[in-house]
């Protein structure tokens, strides 16, 4: 398999959509915490987060391993290519398509519109680089964010389940902050600097640049929410008391 959109790539994306659909059905059969069972509106959200957690573990470790084994690719972010990275992007494209469909078909679009915006950006960017075979390394760097998402999703699952051990939440809270810096803010900042300095702002470069800058704004907004919620709760009072059943905010 080489760069460019071919039938195998389309099949891989479709297979990934089907895989996550199967995981979603399996998640429905798993036991749920009492706090989730007692509030039926959270059932969809719980299952959706479990699938998101599975994607984060697989894609995050995959991205780390691929970049570790092919570190020379970092010298050619625009045109570097490896089969593992290509497969990873197809895999994650399938997840974003599945999650978008899950949100829409489960009538959660209104409460999860931020996810739909994020997924639309990711899907369009990933498909463009699969077709052209360019900027694959940039996508691999961006997918390092899934390492951070492992702990972010764990945080949300712990909050939903009202875990009886606050120590577990506290430990994850600080690990999550470190991972947010290391695998979300740092790669994003580096790619933004790289695009602003080296990428020609026309065609695909301009399209990806616009996506990247919009993602910068979203990530900073989510980081602000995270800090207010976990480290400055007095600033989070404005959102306290709302009924979040069925909602799927990136940061609660």
XYZ file of N, CA and C in Angstrom:
756
model
N 0.851 -1.200 0.000
C 0.000 0.000 0.000
C 0.881 1.242 0.000
N 0.545 2.189 -0.812
C 1.316 3.415 -0.875
C 0.434 4.608 -0.618
N 1.020 5.811 -0.659
C 0.239 7.013 -0.445
C -0.874 7.134 -1.479
N -1.904 7.801 -1.103
C -3.002 8.048 -2.028
C -4.241 7.257 -1.666
N -5.383 7.770 -2.045
C -6.656 7.124 -1.754
C -6.879 5.986 -2.740
N -6.908 4.776 -2.231
C -7.137 3.602 -3.048
C -8.203 2.752 -2.387
N -8.675 1.745 -3.118
C -9.721 0.876 -2.575
C -9.326 0.272 -1.237
N -8.071 -0.193 -1.044
C -7.719 -0.738 0.274
C -7.884 0.275 1.405
N -7.559 1.543 1.144
C -7.713 2.564 2.175
C -9.179 2.766 2.518
N -10.031 2.809 1.500
C -11.466 2.957 1.737
C -11.997 1.768 2.534
N -11.514 0.569 2.196
C -11.948 -0.633 2.908
C -11.489 -0.594 4.362
N -10.286 -0.081 4.601
C -9.780 0.011 5.964
C -10.608 0.984 6.798
N -10.943 2.122 6.218
C -11.779 3.089 6.933
C -13.146 2.475 7.234
N -13.738 1.819 6.229
C -15.036 1.177 6.436
C -14.962 0.071 7.468
N -13.875 -0.702 7.437
C -13.708 -1.755 8.427
C -13.571 -1.203 9.825
N -12.899 -0.061 9.949
C -12.761 0.583 11.249
C -14.113 1.059 11.771
N -14.930 1.632 10.895
C -16.287 2.047 11.293
C -17.055 0.837 11.835
N -16.971 -0.289 11.122
C -17.678 -1.497 11.544
C -17.132 -2.017 12.874
N -15.817 -1.954 13.051
C -15.199 -2.423 14.294
C -15.711 -1.636 15.492
N -15.741 -0.316 15.359
C -16.204 0.495 16.484
C -17.711 0.356 16.693
N -18.435 0.062 15.624
C -19.854 -0.242 15.788
C -20.050 -1.498 16.614
N -19.210 -2.501 16.371
C -19.282 -3.747 17.148
C -18.896 -3.499 18.602
N -17.874 -2.660 18.817
C -17.482 -2.325 20.187
C -18.602 -1.588 20.913
N -19.297 -0.722 20.176
C -20.411 0.026 20.797
C -21.520 -0.929 21.225
N -21.828 -1.916 20.386
C -22.860 -2.887 20.750
C -22.412 -3.730 21.941
N -21.125 -4.077 21.976
C -20.608 -4.853 23.101
C -20.658 -4.038 24.392
N -20.377 -2.735 24.286
C -20.386 -1.874 25.470
C -21.771 -1.801 26.104
N -22.807 -1.927 25.282
C -24.171 -1.880 25.817
C -24.461 -3.052 26.735
N -23.765 -4.178 26.520
C -24.003 -5.362 27.337
C -23.169 -5.421 28.595
N -22.244 -4.481 28.775
C -21.398 -4.488 29.959
C -22.149 -3.925 31.162
N -21.821 -4.405 32.364
C -22.461 -3.844 33.570
C -22.101 -2.382 33.741
N -23.040 -1.602 34.249
C -22.826 -0.177 34.450
C -22.869 0.160 35.937
N -22.129 1.169 36.357
C -22.161 1.581 37.768
C -23.567 2.001 38.186
N -23.836 1.904 39.470
C -25.164 2.258 39.986
C -25.521 3.704 39.660
N -24.523 4.593 39.712
C -24.790 6.005 39.432
C -25.241 6.217 37.996
N -24.799 5.348 37.092
C -25.212 5.446 35.695
C -26.572 4.777 35.499
N -26.769 3.611 36.135
C -28.044 2.896 36.013
C -29.191 3.709 36.574
N -28.933 4.493 37.622
C -30.007 5.255 38.268
C -30.420 6.481 37.476
N -29.644 6.836 36.456
C -29.961 8.002 35.632
C -29.897 7.564 34.179
N -31.018 7.093 33.654
C -31.040 6.490 32.312
C -30.467 7.381 31.221
N -30.562 8.689 31.390
C -30.040 9.587 30.374
C -28.544 9.470 30.176
N -27.846 8.854 31.144
C -26.394 8.730 31.044
C -25.961 7.434 30.356
N -26.890 6.549 30.071
C -26.531 5.240 29.510
C -25.793 5.387 28.185
N -26.323 6.231 27.291
C -25.656 6.419 26.001
C -24.264 6.991 26.199
N -24.179 7.981 27.054
C -22.907 8.652 27.257
C -21.852 7.696 27.807
N -22.243 6.847 28.733
C -21.314 5.890 29.330
C -20.742 4.951 28.256
N -21.632 4.369 27.441
C -21.181 3.467 26.393
C -20.320 4.165 25.367
N -20.689 5.392 25.032
C -19.917 6.151 24.050
C -18.514 6.442 24.566
N -18.400 6.762 25.853
C -17.096 7.033 26.441
C -16.230 5.778 26.505
N -16.849 4.615 26.713
C -16.079 3.371 26.722
C -15.450 3.114 25.352
N -16.207 3.371 24.287
C -15.667 3.204 22.936
C -14.567 4.234 22.686
N -14.784 5.457 23.151
C -13.769 6.496 23.015
C -12.491 6.097 23.746
N -12.646 5.488 24.931
C -11.486 5.040 25.700
C -10.711 3.973 24.931
N -11.437 3.038 24.323
C -10.783 1.976 23.540
C -9.982 2.571 22.384
N -10.574 3.554 21.683
C -9.860 4.195 20.581
C -8.626 4.932 21.085
N -8.742 5.606 22.218
C -7.603 6.358 22.745
C -6.436 5.437 23.081
N -6.734 4.307 23.720
C -5.662 3.375 24.072
C -4.980 2.845 22.814
N -5.786 2.372 21.856
C -5.223 1.773 20.644
C -4.488 2.808 19.792
N -5.149 3.931 19.506
C -4.550 4.933 18.618
C -3.377 5.647 19.276
N -3.489 5.949 20.587
C -2.405 6.640 21.270
C -1.129 5.829 21.308
N -1.244 4.558 21.699
C -0.061 3.698 21.743
C 0.470 3.420 20.337
N -0.427 3.305 19.382
C -0.045 3.083 17.980
C 0.780 4.262 17.459
N 0.302 5.484 17.726
C 1.019 6.680 17.279
C 2.398 6.762 17.933
N 2.460 6.493 19.238
C 3.744 6.518 19.939
C 4.727 5.514 19.340
N 4.245 4.289 19.138
C 5.112 3.238 18.620
C 5.580 3.547 17.195
N 4.660 4.035 16.370
C 5.021 4.338 14.979
C 6.076 5.431 14.902
N 5.908 6.485 15.697
C 6.876 7.575 15.680
C 8.196 7.145 16.305
N 8.140 6.254 17.287
C 9.361 5.754 17.905
C 10.164 4.918 16.908
N 9.466 4.053 16.185
C 10.138 3.172 15.235
C 10.579 3.882 13.968
N 9.904 4.996 13.641
C 10.231 5.732 12.404
C 10.509 7.191 12.729
N 11.378 7.418 13.726
C 11.635 8.788 14.182
C 12.226 9.672 13.089
N 12.827 9.055 12.076
C 13.390 9.851 10.980
C 12.325 10.611 10.211
N 11.065 10.166 10.332
C 9.971 10.846 9.640
C 9.770 12.271 10.149
N 10.180 12.531 11.382
C 9.984 13.861 11.965
C 10.780 14.927 11.215
N 11.760 14.493 10.423
C 12.543 15.435 9.611
C 11.822 15.807 8.328
N 10.704 15.135 8.042
C 9.971 15.409 6.796
C 8.469 15.323 7.078
N 7.965 16.315 7.808
C 6.566 16.304 8.228
C 5.617 16.394 7.036
N 6.038 17.067 5.971
C 5.141 17.247 4.829
C 5.039 16.008 3.942
N 6.150 15.349 3.682
C 6.145 14.263 2.693
C 6.596 12.910 3.239
N 6.899 12.821 4.535
C 7.293 11.546 5.117
C 6.133 10.548 5.063
N 6.479 9.272 4.896
C 5.427 8.254 4.770
C 5.885 6.931 5.380
N 4.953 6.267 6.085
C 5.176 4.892 6.531
C 3.831 4.185 6.544
N 3.865 2.891 6.289
C 2.627 2.114 6.206
C 1.880 2.148 7.531
N 2.604 2.045 8.643
C 1.957 2.042 9.955
C 1.165 3.329 10.184
N 1.745 4.467 9.798
C 1.047 5.738 9.952
C -0.187 5.817 9.072
N -0.063 5.299 7.849
C -1.204 5.279 6.931
C -2.349 4.457 7.517
N -2.022 3.296 8.054
C -3.045 2.440 8.658
C -3.672 3.109 9.876
N -2.838 3.790 10.670
C -3.340 4.487 11.852
C -4.348 5.563 11.475
N -4.036 6.334 10.436
C -4.943 7.407 10.024
C -6.262 6.825 9.503
N -6.202 5.726 8.762
C -7.431 5.060 8.307
C -8.244 4.568 9.499
N -7.552 3.984 10.478
C -8.196 3.464 11.682
C -8.919 4.571 12.443
N -8.233 5.683 12.667
C -8.834 6.784 13.428
C -9.920 7.501 12.632
N -9.765 7.574 11.307
C -10.827 8.153 10.479
C -12.119 7.368 10.671
N -11.995 6.030 10.704
C -13.165 5.190 10.934
C -13.806 5.457 12.278
N -12.967 5.668 13.317
C -13.528 5.979 14.631
C -14.297 7.290 14.616
N -13.717 8.338 14.016
C -14.385 9.639 14.004
C -15.694 9.576 13.213
N -15.710 8.817 12.121
C -16.951 8.652 11.363
C -17.981 7.910 12.208
N -17.559 6.821 12.861
C -18.493 6.062 13.707
C -19.052 6.927 14.831
N -18.170 7.676 15.513
C -18.631 8.475 16.642
C -19.599 9.561 16.197
N -19.341 10.152 15.028
C -20.258 11.163 14.493
C -21.625 10.544 14.227
N -21.633 9.371 13.610
C -22.898 8.688 13.335
C -23.605 8.314 14.628
N -22.849 7.865 15.625
C -23.441 7.492 16.903
C -24.108 8.696 17.559
N -23.441 9.838 17.521
C -24.011 11.061 18.100
C -25.289 11.460 17.382
N -25.246 11.451 16.053
C -26.399 11.897 15.259
C -27.572 10.928 15.389
N -27.308 9.632 15.237
C -28.384 8.641 15.261
C -28.965 8.451 16.659
N -28.199 8.819 17.678
C -28.696 8.722 19.057
C -29.337 10.027 19.513
N -29.510 10.961 18.585
C -30.152 12.252 18.853
C -29.422 13.046 19.947
N -28.097 13.026 19.880
C -27.283 13.756 20.840
C -26.555 14.937 20.199
N -26.970 15.302 18.990
C -26.248 16.339 18.244
C -26.224 17.675 18.979
N -27.338 18.029 19.584
C -27.419 19.346 20.219
C -26.456 19.452 21.396
N -26.394 18.417 22.225
C -25.532 18.468 23.402
C -24.083 18.121 23.075
N -23.833 17.541 21.906
C -22.482 17.108 21.551
C -21.969 17.788 20.288
N -22.460 18.994 20.021
C -22.108 19.663 18.776
C -20.602 19.941 18.682
N -19.947 20.139 19.835
C -18.512 20.400 19.811
C -17.758 19.186 19.255
N -18.228 18.010 19.628
C -17.617 16.796 19.095
C -17.817 16.704 17.586
N -19.007 17.047 17.124
C -19.283 16.966 15.692
C -18.394 17.920 14.906
N -18.172 19.117 15.440
C -17.272 20.071 14.780
C -15.850 19.509 14.739
N -15.390 19.001 15.872
C -14.045 18.421 15.944
C -13.907 17.250 14.971
N -14.893 16.357 14.951
C -14.814 15.181 14.089
C -14.851 15.553 12.611
N -15.661 16.553 12.265
C -15.717 16.997 10.861
C -14.353 17.514 10.417
N -13.680 18.247 11.297
C -12.339 18.743 10.979
C -11.365 17.590 10.807
N -11.409 16.625 11.737
C -10.474 15.493 11.682
C -10.711 14.633 10.447
N -11.975 14.323 10.167
C -12.295 13.458 9.027
C -11.859 14.102 7.719
N -12.196 15.382 7.537
C -11.838 16.059 6.280
C -10.324 16.162 6.123
N -9.613 16.472 7.220
C -8.155 16.585 7.141
C -7.516 15.228 6.855
N -7.972 14.188 7.549
C -7.379 12.865 7.370
C -7.639 12.315 5.971
N -8.836 12.506 5.459
C -9.135 12.013 4.117
C -8.296 12.756 3.079
N -8.076 14.055 3.298
C -7.258 14.811 2.337
C -5.835 14.296 2.298
N -5.283 13.944 3.457
C -3.892 13.475 3.442
C -3.788 12.023 2.992
N -4.853 11.218 3.197
C -4.851 9.859 2.645
C -4.851 9.933 1.120
N -5.629 10.849 0.576
C -5.727 10.994 -0.873
C -4.414 11.493 -1.475
N -3.818 12.509 -0.834
C -2.618 13.116 -1.410
C -1.332 12.415 -0.981
N -1.360 11.711 0.144
C -0.154 11.092 0.662
C 0.782 12.074 1.340
N 0.341 13.298 1.586
C 1.166 14.326 2.229
C 0.659 14.627 3.635
N 1.567 15.116 4.489
C 1.273 15.520 5.862
C 0.843 14.347 6.754
N 1.221 13.133 6.379
C 0.905 11.975 7.192
C 1.568 12.070 8.565
N 2.799 12.556 8.599
C 3.522 12.671 9.867
C 2.829 13.679 10.783
N 2.287 14.742 10.212
C 1.548 15.720 11.008
C 0.349 15.061 11.682
N -0.342 14.188 10.942
C -1.489 13.481 11.516
C -1.047 12.551 12.637
N 0.097 11.887 12.459
C 0.609 10.997 13.503
C 0.939 11.781 14.774
N 1.516 12.976 14.601
C 1.805 13.818 15.763
C 0.525 14.269 16.458
N -0.468 14.630 15.657
C -1.742 15.047 16.238
C -2.407 13.906 16.999
N -2.241 12.681 16.516
C -2.879 11.542 17.167
C -2.189 11.148 18.470
N -1.062 11.773 18.786
C -0.477 11.598 20.115
C -1.437 12.107 21.190
N -2.357 12.975 20.780
C -3.349 13.481 21.723
C -4.153 12.351 22.350
N -4.239 11.218 21.658
C -5.019 10.106 22.199
C -4.383 9.536 23.467
N -3.072 9.707 23.649
C -2.443 9.304 24.908
C -3.031 10.138 26.045
N -3.150 11.440 25.812
C -3.784 12.317 26.799
C -5.249 11.945 27.010
N -5.925 11.575 25.929
C -7.355 11.256 26.029
C -7.626 10.021 26.879
N -6.637 9.126 27.017
C -6.814 7.970 27.903
C -7.168 8.448 29.305
N -6.445 9.432 29.789
C -6.636 9.919 31.153
C -7.793 10.903 31.240
N -8.036 11.631 30.158
C -9.178 12.542 30.137
C -10.487 11.754 30.159
N -10.552 10.683 29.379
C -11.756 9.856 29.358
C -11.923 9.116 30.682
N -10.810 8.652 31.253
C -10.874 8.029 32.580
C -11.447 9.001 33.592
N -11.044 10.245 33.522
C -11.569 11.282 34.414
C -13.082 11.398 34.304
N -13.590 11.425 33.059
C -15.034 11.568 32.866
C -15.787 10.329 33.330
N -15.219 9.151 33.097
C -15.862 7.915 33.550
C -15.915 7.862 35.078
N -14.836 8.302 35.740
C -14.816 8.319 37.199
C -15.864 9.284 37.748
N -16.000 10.444 37.107
C -16.995 11.413 37.569
C -18.412 10.877 37.398
N -18.660 10.229 36.286
C -19.997 9.696 36.037
C -20.355 8.565 36.987
N -19.373 7.752 37.353
C -19.636 6.573 38.176
C -19.627 6.882 39.668
N -19.288 8.143 40.032
C -19.189 8.520 41.443
C -18.307 7.537 42.205
N -17.119 7.292 41.671
C -16.202 6.316 42.247
C -16.001 6.589 43.731
N -16.108 5.552 44.587
C -16.049 5.781 46.033
C -14.672 6.190 46.547
N -13.618 5.994 45.744
C -12.271 6.350 46.182
C -11.834 7.669 45.552
N -11.907 8.777 46.312
C -11.488 10.065 45.742
C -10.007 10.109 45.419
N -9.218 9.233 46.062
C -7.777 9.208 45.796
C -7.507 8.869 44.340
N -8.277 7.918 43.796
C -8.100 7.522 42.399
C -8.352 8.700 41.466
N -9.400 9.465 41.746
C -9.702 10.639 40.913
C -8.595 11.685 41.055
N -8.122 11.900 42.287
C -7.087 12.904 42.517
C -5.792 12.548 41.788
N -5.394 11.280 41.854
C -4.174 10.857 41.160
C -4.332 11.049 39.660
N -5.471 10.597 39.121
C -5.709 10.738 37.677
C -5.758 12.208 37.273
N -6.265 13.066 38.175
C -6.377 14.493 37.871
C -5.012 15.102 37.548
N -4.007 14.756 38.341
C -2.676 15.325 38.118
C -1.957 14.643 36.955
N -2.143 13.343 36.820
C -1.556 12.653 35.662
C -2.171 13.206 34.378
N -3.477 13.433 34.406
C -4.179 13.981 33.244
C -3.610 15.342 32.849
N -3.298 16.176 33.847
C -2.745 17.505 33.557
C -1.377 17.391 32.888
N -0.531 16.505 33.401
C 0.798 16.314 32.816
C 0.682 15.804 31.376
N -0.197 14.814 31.177
C -0.379 14.247 29.848
C -0.975 15.270 28.888
N -1.817 16.154 29.399
C -2.409 17.205 28.570
C -1.311 18.096 27.994
N -0.350 18.451 28.846
C 0.769 19.270 28.372
C 1.642 18.494 27.393
N 1.987 17.255 27.761
C 2.973 16.496 26.994
C 2.453 16.009 25.653
N 1.180 15.583 25.604
C 0.683 14.934 24.392
C -0.427 15.709 23.672
N -0.870 16.811 24.241
C -1.878 17.622 23.553
C -1.335 19.005 23.238
N -0.930 19.732 24.258
C -0.477 21.105 24.032
C 0.866 21.156 23.303
N 1.813 20.307 23.692
C 3.153 20.371 23.075
C 3.132 20.000 21.592
N 2.553 18.855 21.180
C 2.509 18.551 19.739
C 1.731 19.595 18.948
N 0.645 20.091 19.532
C -0.171 21.084 18.837
C 0.621 22.378 18.633
N 1.336 22.797 19.672
C 2.142 24.023 19.560
C 3.245 23.848 18.525
N 3.903 22.682 18.525
C 4.982 22.454 17.566
C 4.453 22.456 16.136
N 3.326 21.779 15.891
C 2.770 21.736 14.535
C 2.304 23.113 14.076
N 1.722 23.881 14.986
C 1.296 25.237 14.625
C 2.505 26.067 14.212
N 3.591 26.000 14.997
C 4.826 26.716 14.651
C 5.358 26.238 13.308
N 5.369 24.927 13.086
C 5.908 24.377 11.846
C 5.094 24.853 10.641
N 3.769 24.787 10.736
C 2.925 25.201 9.613
C 3.084 26.683 9.329
N 3.132 27.495 10.371
C 3.266 28.939 10.166
C 4.606 29.289 9.532
N 5.633 28.504 9.812
C 6.970 28.839 9.315
C 7.302 28.189 7.976
N 6.852 26.956 7.767
C 7.363 26.202 6.624
C 6.319 25.819 5.558
N 5.052 25.797 5.910
C 4.050 25.287 4.971
C 3.475 26.428 4.136
N 3.450 26.211 2.844
C 2.912 27.212 1.925
C 1.401 27.299 2.106
N 0.904 28.510 2.286
C -0.514 28.706 2.583
C -1.305 28.768 1.288
N -1.465 27.629 0.680
C -2.334 27.505 -0.482
C -2.709 26.031 -0.643
N -3.848 25.792 -1.282
C -4.293 24.421 -1.503
C -4.472 23.661 -0.214
N -3.937 22.436 -0.165
C -4.070 21.597 1.015
C -3.409 22.229 2.234
N -2.275 22.908 2.015
C -1.603 23.561 3.132
C -2.480 24.597 3.806
N -3.191 25.394 3.022
C -4.086 26.407 3.582
C -5.254 25.758 4.325
N -5.801 24.689 3.746
C -6.915 23.978 4.374
C -6.502 23.402 5.728
N -5.333 22.749 5.770
C -4.865 22.156 7.019
C -4.487 23.229 8.029
N -3.942 24.347 7.552
C -3.593 25.445 8.438
C -4.843 25.992 9.137
N -5.924 26.171 8.379
C -7.169 26.670 8.962
C -7.692 25.696 10.011
N -7.650 24.398 9.694
C -8.086 23.383 10.658
C -7.237 23.430 11.922
N -5.937 23.579 11.742
C -5.013 23.572 12.865
C -5.255 24.770 13.786
N -5.465 25.939 13.206
C -5.687 27.139 14.020
C -7.016 27.067 14.764
N -8.038 26.507 14.111
C -9.320 26.336 14.792
C -9.172 25.330 15.935
N -8.405 24.271 15.696
C -8.167 23.288 16.745
C -7.384 23.901 17.902
N -6.458 24.801 17.601
C -5.730 25.517 18.658
C -6.714 26.217 19.594
N -7.664 26.939 19.010
C -8.634 27.682 19.806
C -9.485 26.732 20.660
N -9.895 25.610 20.074
C -10.716 24.648 20.811
C -9.931 24.040 21.967
N -8.676 23.676 21.722
C -7.861 23.046 22.759
C -7.632 24.003 23.926
N -7.375 25.270 23.642
C -7.182 26.245 24.716
C -8.469 26.441 25.510
N -9.613 26.412 24.820
C -10.892 26.532 25.513
C -11.121 25.340 26.437
N -10.828 24.116 25.930
C -11.009 22.924 26.749
C -10.051 22.919 27.937
N -8.821 23.428 27.720
C -7.849 23.473 28.802
C -8.319 24.424 29.897
N -8.902 25.541 29.488
C -9.449 26.484 30.457
C -10.564 25.835 31.277
N -11.431 25.072 30.620
C -12.509 24.373 31.325
C -11.950 23.354 32.306
N -10.932 22.625 31.864
C -10.329 21.605 32.714
C -9.739 22.226 33.974
N -9.009 23.326 33.812
C -8.402 23.985 34.962
C -9.467 24.492 35.926
N -10.523 25.100 35.393
C -11.586 25.613 36.256
C -12.288 24.488 37.012
N -12.539 23.383 36.318
C -13.289 22.289 36.919
C -12.485 21.539 37.982
N -11.223 21.231 37.682
C -10.444 20.375 38.583
C -9.535 21.132 39.547
N -9.112 22.339 39.203
C -8.131 23.028 40.023
C -8.619 24.365 40.578
N -9.645 24.941 39.975
C -10.220 26.190 40.472
C -11.742 26.068 40.498
N -12.261 25.160 41.360
C -13.704 24.882 41.358
C -14.573 26.096 41.667
N -14.016 27.079 42.375
C -14.820 28.267 42.680
C -15.176 29.039 41.428
N -14.341 28.884 40.374
C -14.627 29.556 39.107
C -15.572 28.750 38.239
N -15.910 27.549 38.704
C -16.742 26.641 37.913
C -18.188 26.643 38.394
N -18.525 27.549 39.320
C -19.855 27.544 39.919
C -20.952 27.857 38.921
N -20.610 28.593 37.879
C -21.640 28.994 36.911
C -22.308 27.803 36.269
N -21.580 26.703 36.130
C -22.142 25.522 35.477
C -22.625 24.485 36.472
N -22.453 24.760 37.763
C -22.864 23.789 38.773
C -24.374 23.686 38.826
N -24.856 22.478 39.087
C -26.282 22.279 39.259
C -27.031 21.983 37.984
N -26.377 22.057 36.814
C -27.089 21.751 35.587
C -27.242 20.246 35.448
N -28.261 19.832 34.785
C -28.501 18.407 34.556
C -27.736 17.997 33.316
N -26.716 17.170 33.495
C -25.869 16.806 32.374
C -26.209 15.436 31.824
N -27.343 14.869 32.197
C -27.700 13.566 31.676
C -27.748 13.597 30.164
N -27.075 12.636 29.564
C -27.105 12.527 28.112
C -26.162 13.453 27.402
N -25.569 14.420 28.128
C -24.679 15.354 27.460
C -23.272 14.785 27.386
N -22.521 15.230 26.411
C -21.171 14.718 26.213
C -20.225 15.865 25.934
N -19.932 16.667 26.954
C -19.008 17.746 26.764
C -17.580 17.216 26.800
N -16.690 17.858 26.066
C -15.298 17.417 26.049
C -14.680 17.570 27.431
N -15.081 18.594 28.166
C -14.621 18.767 29.542
C -15.846 19.080 30.397
N -16.107 18.261 31.416
C -17.183 18.549 32.383
C -16.552 18.944 33.706
